[in-house]
Short mmCIF file of C-alpha atoms in Angstrom, two decimals:
data_model
loop_
_atom_site.label_atom_id
_atom_site.label_comp_id
_atom_site.label_asym_id
_atom_site.label_seq_id
_atom_site.Cartn_x
_atom_site.Cartn_y
_atom_site.Cartn_z
CA MET A 1 -16.26 12.42 31.22
CA GLN A 2 -19.60 14.17 30.88
CA GLN A 3 -21.26 12.40 27.96
CA THR A 4 -23.99 15.01 27.60
CA ALA A 5 -21.41 17.81 27.39
CA LEU A 6 -19.46 15.94 24.71
CA ILE A 7 -22.59 15.27 22.65
CA ASP A 8 -23.55 18.96 22.94
CA MET A 9 -20.02 19.90 21.81
CA ILE A 10 -20.32 17.63 18.78
CA GLU A 11 -23.67 19.18 17.85
CA ASP A 12 -22.18 22.67 18.21
CA LEU A 13 -19.29 21.67 15.92
CA LYS A 14 -21.73 20.34 13.33
CA SER A 15 -23.70 23.60 13.48
CA THR A 16 -20.50 25.57 12.90
CA LEU A 17 -19.56 23.35 9.96
CA ASP A 18 -23.04 23.76 8.50
CA ARG A 19 -22.86 27.54 8.81
CA LEU A 20 -19.46 27.61 7.08
CA GLY A 21 -20.56 25.31 4.28
CA HIS A 22 -18.53 22.26 5.28
CA ASP A 23 -19.85 18.79 4.57
CA TYR A 24 -20.85 16.36 7.32
CA THR A 25 -23.15 13.37 7.69
CA LEU A 26 -26.66 13.85 9.07
CA LEU A 27 -27.45 10.25 10.01
CA ARG A 28 -26.22 8.69 13.24
CA SER A 29 -24.33 5.43 13.00
CA SER A 30 -23.96 2.26 15.04
CA VAL A 31 -20.42 1.96 16.41
CA PRO A 32 -18.22 -1.07 17.12
CA ASP A 33 -16.60 -1.57 20.51
CA THR A 34 -13.20 -2.45 19.04
CA VAL A 35 -11.09 -1.66 15.97
CA ALA A 36 -7.99 -3.67 15.03
CA GLY A 37 -8.31 -5.50 18.33
CA VAL A 38 -8.27 -2.26 20.33
CA GLU A 39 -11.15 -1.19 22.55
CA LEU A 40 -12.42 2.21 21.49
CA PRO A 41 -12.54 4.92 24.20
CA LYS A 42 -16.07 5.90 25.17
CA SER A 43 -15.64 9.51 24.02
CA TYR A 44 -14.52 8.37 20.57
CA GLN A 45 -17.45 5.96 20.32
CA LEU A 46 -19.78 8.88 21.00
CA PHE A 47 -17.94 10.95 18.39
CA LEU A 48 -18.35 8.22 15.77
CA GLU A 49 -22.01 7.81 16.64
CA HIS A 50 -23.02 11.48 16.69
CA PHE A 51 -20.57 13.16 14.31
CA VAL A 52 -20.30 10.24 11.85
CA PRO A 53 -17.06 11.30 10.07
CA ASN A 54 -17.27 11.10 6.28
CA GLY A 55 -13.58 11.58 5.48
CA SER A 56 -14.00 15.10 4.13
CA GLU A 57 -11.39 17.76 4.82
CA ILE A 58 -12.18 20.47 7.37
CA ARG A 59 -10.09 23.52 6.51
CA PHE A 60 -9.32 26.39 8.88
CA ALA A 61 -6.89 29.33 9.16
CA GLN A 62 -6.50 29.38 5.35
CA TYR A 63 -3.85 26.68 4.98
CA HIS A 64 -4.59 24.09 7.68
CA ALA A 65 -6.89 21.08 7.62
CA VAL A 66 -8.22 18.26 9.77
CA THR A 67 -9.72 15.04 8.43
CA PHE A 68 -11.47 12.41 10.55
CA TRP A 69 -11.41 8.88 9.13
CA THR A 70 -14.70 7.21 8.40
CA GLN A 71 -15.67 4.22 10.50
CA GLU A 72 -14.99 1.99 7.49
CA GLU A 73 -11.44 3.36 7.13
CA LEU A 74 -10.39 2.93 10.75
CA GLU A 75 -9.22 -0.66 10.54
CA SER A 76 -7.03 -0.10 7.47
CA VAL A 77 -5.24 3.05 8.70
CA GLN A 78 -3.95 1.51 11.92
CA THR A 79 -0.29 0.47 11.91
CA PRO A 80 1.32 -2.11 14.21
CA ALA A 81 3.95 0.41 15.33
CA GLN A 82 1.35 2.99 16.35
CA LEU A 83 -0.81 0.40 18.11
CA ARG A 84 2.20 -0.93 20.03
CA SER A 85 2.90 2.64 21.17
CA GLY A 86 -0.66 3.03 22.39
CA TRP A 87 -1.87 5.29 19.57
CA LEU A 88 -5.21 4.97 17.80
CA ASN A 89 -5.12 6.71 14.42
CA VAL A 90 -8.40 8.64 14.01
CA GLY A 91 -7.55 11.16 11.29
CA SER A 92 -4.98 13.61 9.97
CA PHE A 93 -3.91 17.12 10.91
CA ASP A 94 -2.08 18.85 8.04
CA ASP A 95 -1.33 15.38 6.60
CA GLN A 96 0.19 14.23 9.90
CA PRO A 97 -1.45 11.35 11.82
CA LEU A 98 -4.07 12.52 14.34
CA VAL A 99 -4.14 9.97 17.16
CA LEU A 100 -5.69 9.21 20.54
CA LYS A 101 -3.40 8.19 23.42
CA LEU A 102 -5.08 4.99 24.54
CA ASN A 103 -3.24 4.57 27.84
CA ASP A 104 -4.22 8.13 28.79
CA SER A 105 -7.93 7.36 29.05
CA GLU A 106 -8.89 6.70 32.66
CA ASP A 107 -12.18 8.58 32.29
CA GLY A 108 -12.87 7.34 28.77
CA ASP A 109 -11.79 10.58 27.09
CA PRO A 110 -8.13 10.27 25.98
CA ALA A 111 -5.74 13.01 24.96
CA VAL A 112 -5.38 13.88 21.26
CA TYR A 113 -1.99 14.20 19.55
CA ARG A 114 -0.63 14.73 16.08
CA LEU A 115 2.52 12.88 15.13
CA ALA A 116 4.80 15.46 13.51
CA ALA A 117 7.70 13.48 11.97
CA GLY A 118 6.88 10.82 14.54
CA TYR A 119 7.10 13.30 17.42
CA PRO A 120 3.83 13.60 19.38
CA LEU A 121 2.38 17.08 19.83
CA ARG A 122 -0.57 17.30 22.21
CA MET A 123 -3.53 18.93 20.47
CA GLY A 124 -6.01 18.41 23.29
CA SER A 125 -5.89 17.00 26.81
CA SER A 126 -9.09 15.18 25.86
CA LEU A 127 -11.16 14.67 22.73
CA PHE A 128 -13.68 17.12 24.17
CA GLN A 129 -11.05 19.85 24.48
CA PHE A 130 -9.65 19.14 21.02
CA LEU A 131 -13.10 19.54 19.48
CA ARG A 132 -13.64 22.79 21.39
CA ILE A 133 -10.39 24.21 20.03
CA LEU A 134 -11.19 23.01 16.51
CA GLN A 135 -14.56 24.75 16.65
CA LEU A 136 -12.86 27.88 18.00
CA SER A 137 -10.42 27.85 15.08
CA LEU A 138 -13.30 27.58 12.62
CA ASP A 139 -15.15 30.44 14.30
CA MET A 140 -12.20 32.81 14.75
CA LEU A 141 -9.67 32.11 12.00
CA GLY A 142 -11.95 32.10 8.99
CA VAL A 143 -11.41 35.86 8.72
CA LEU A 144 -7.68 35.54 7.97
CA GLY A 145 -8.30 35.29 4.24
CA ASP A 146 -10.30 38.51 4.37
CA PHE A 147 -7.16 40.49 5.23
CA ASP A 148 -5.43 39.30 2.06
CA GLU A 149 -8.42 40.10 -0.13
CA ALA A 150 -8.92 43.52 1.48
CA VAL A 151 -5.39 44.74 0.76
CA PRO A 152 -5.03 46.45 -2.66
CA GLY A 153 -2.26 44.84 -4.65
CA PHE A 154 -1.68 42.05 -2.13
CA GLN A 155 -1.96 39.23 -4.66
CA GLU A 156 0.28 41.03 -7.16
CA GLU A 157 2.93 41.68 -4.52
CA GLU A 158 2.63 38.11 -3.29
CA GLU A 159 3.31 36.76 -6.78
CA MET A 160 6.36 39.04 -7.13
CA GLY A 161 7.71 37.93 -3.77
CA TYR A 162 7.56 41.11 -1.72
CA HIS A 163 5.13 42.95 0.56
CA ASP A 164 6.04 46.55 1.30
CA SER A 165 2.85 48.61 1.23
CA TYR A 166 1.47 50.41 4.28
CA GLU A 167 -1.84 48.68 3.65
CA ASP A 168 -0.15 45.29 3.78
CA ALA A 169 1.48 46.15 7.10
CA GLY A 170 -1.89 47.19 8.48
CA ALA A 171 -3.44 43.90 7.42
CA MET A 172 -0.64 41.92 9.02
CA HIS A 173 -1.21 43.81 12.26
CA SER A 174 -4.89 42.89 12.17
CA ARG A 175 -3.99 39.28 11.41
CA GLU A 176 -1.65 39.21 14.41
CA GLU A 177 -4.41 40.58 16.63
CA VAL A 178 -6.74 37.78 15.53
CA MET A 179 -4.08 35.15 16.19
CA ASP A 180 -3.23 36.60 19.61
CA GLU A 181 -6.88 36.51 20.62
CA PHE A 182 -7.16 32.94 19.34
CA TYR A 183 -4.16 31.83 21.42
CA ARG A 184 -5.61 33.46 24.53
CA GLU A 185 -8.85 31.53 24.03
CA VAL A 186 -6.96 28.27 23.45
CA GLU A 187 -4.99 28.82 26.64
CA MET A 188 -8.22 29.18 28.60
CA ILE A 189 -9.59 25.95 27.10
CA ASP A 190 -6.46 23.83 27.43
CA ALA A 191 -3.23 25.52 28.52
CA GLU A 192 -1.24 22.27 28.28
CA SER A 193 -1.97 21.98 24.56
CA MET A 194 -1.65 25.64 23.57
CA ASP A 195 1.92 25.45 22.21
CA SER A 196 0.93 22.80 19.67
CA TRP A 197 -1.70 25.15 18.22
CA VAL A 198 0.77 27.94 17.49
CA LEU A 199 0.37 28.14 13.72
CA GLU A 200 3.57 29.16 11.96
CA GLN A 201 3.44 32.81 10.96
CA GLU A 202 5.34 32.21 7.73
CA THR A 203 2.72 29.64 6.74
CA LEU A 204 -0.09 32.09 7.38
CA GLU A 205 1.65 34.78 5.34
CA SER A 206 2.40 32.53 2.35
#
């Protein structure tokens, strides 16, 4: 793991959050070596030190959100079952546990998963790659709401339960182009995790 590259990635993510008006902590924090009797991976220690999660929700792609637990919350959110399975709970992804795979950390930068109904979906082959994809989603998918607002009558049609205007179809086409470009970028960053970032189209259209 390249520590300098990870720190630079964290600073880039903070800059993106600042530009988009998200809240994050400015002060760096001292970090423990262990939580709930588990040794923290080096990459996650750097994340806690330089990003300093404050528990606020980071929203992207209109209806999706990531939350990173604060350092003070970490001990209380761990469960014996997850720890026995080698998971370290570090946050939530759409209200599903966001976890690090502790036994997949030979270089100190473990893979990131979300536990969807208990089933693990890989969101990043490393914490570094997960943060890159999260920043990409913030940069690229913030425009999705613009398509809805730009379509005359979209909200009225949405409330009545149908979408049949030519303008609406044009907006959906533009939305699909944005998503296709996003998936291509994710594949270049981390092909093994791309399928888990396929956001459900019906969710985006709701």
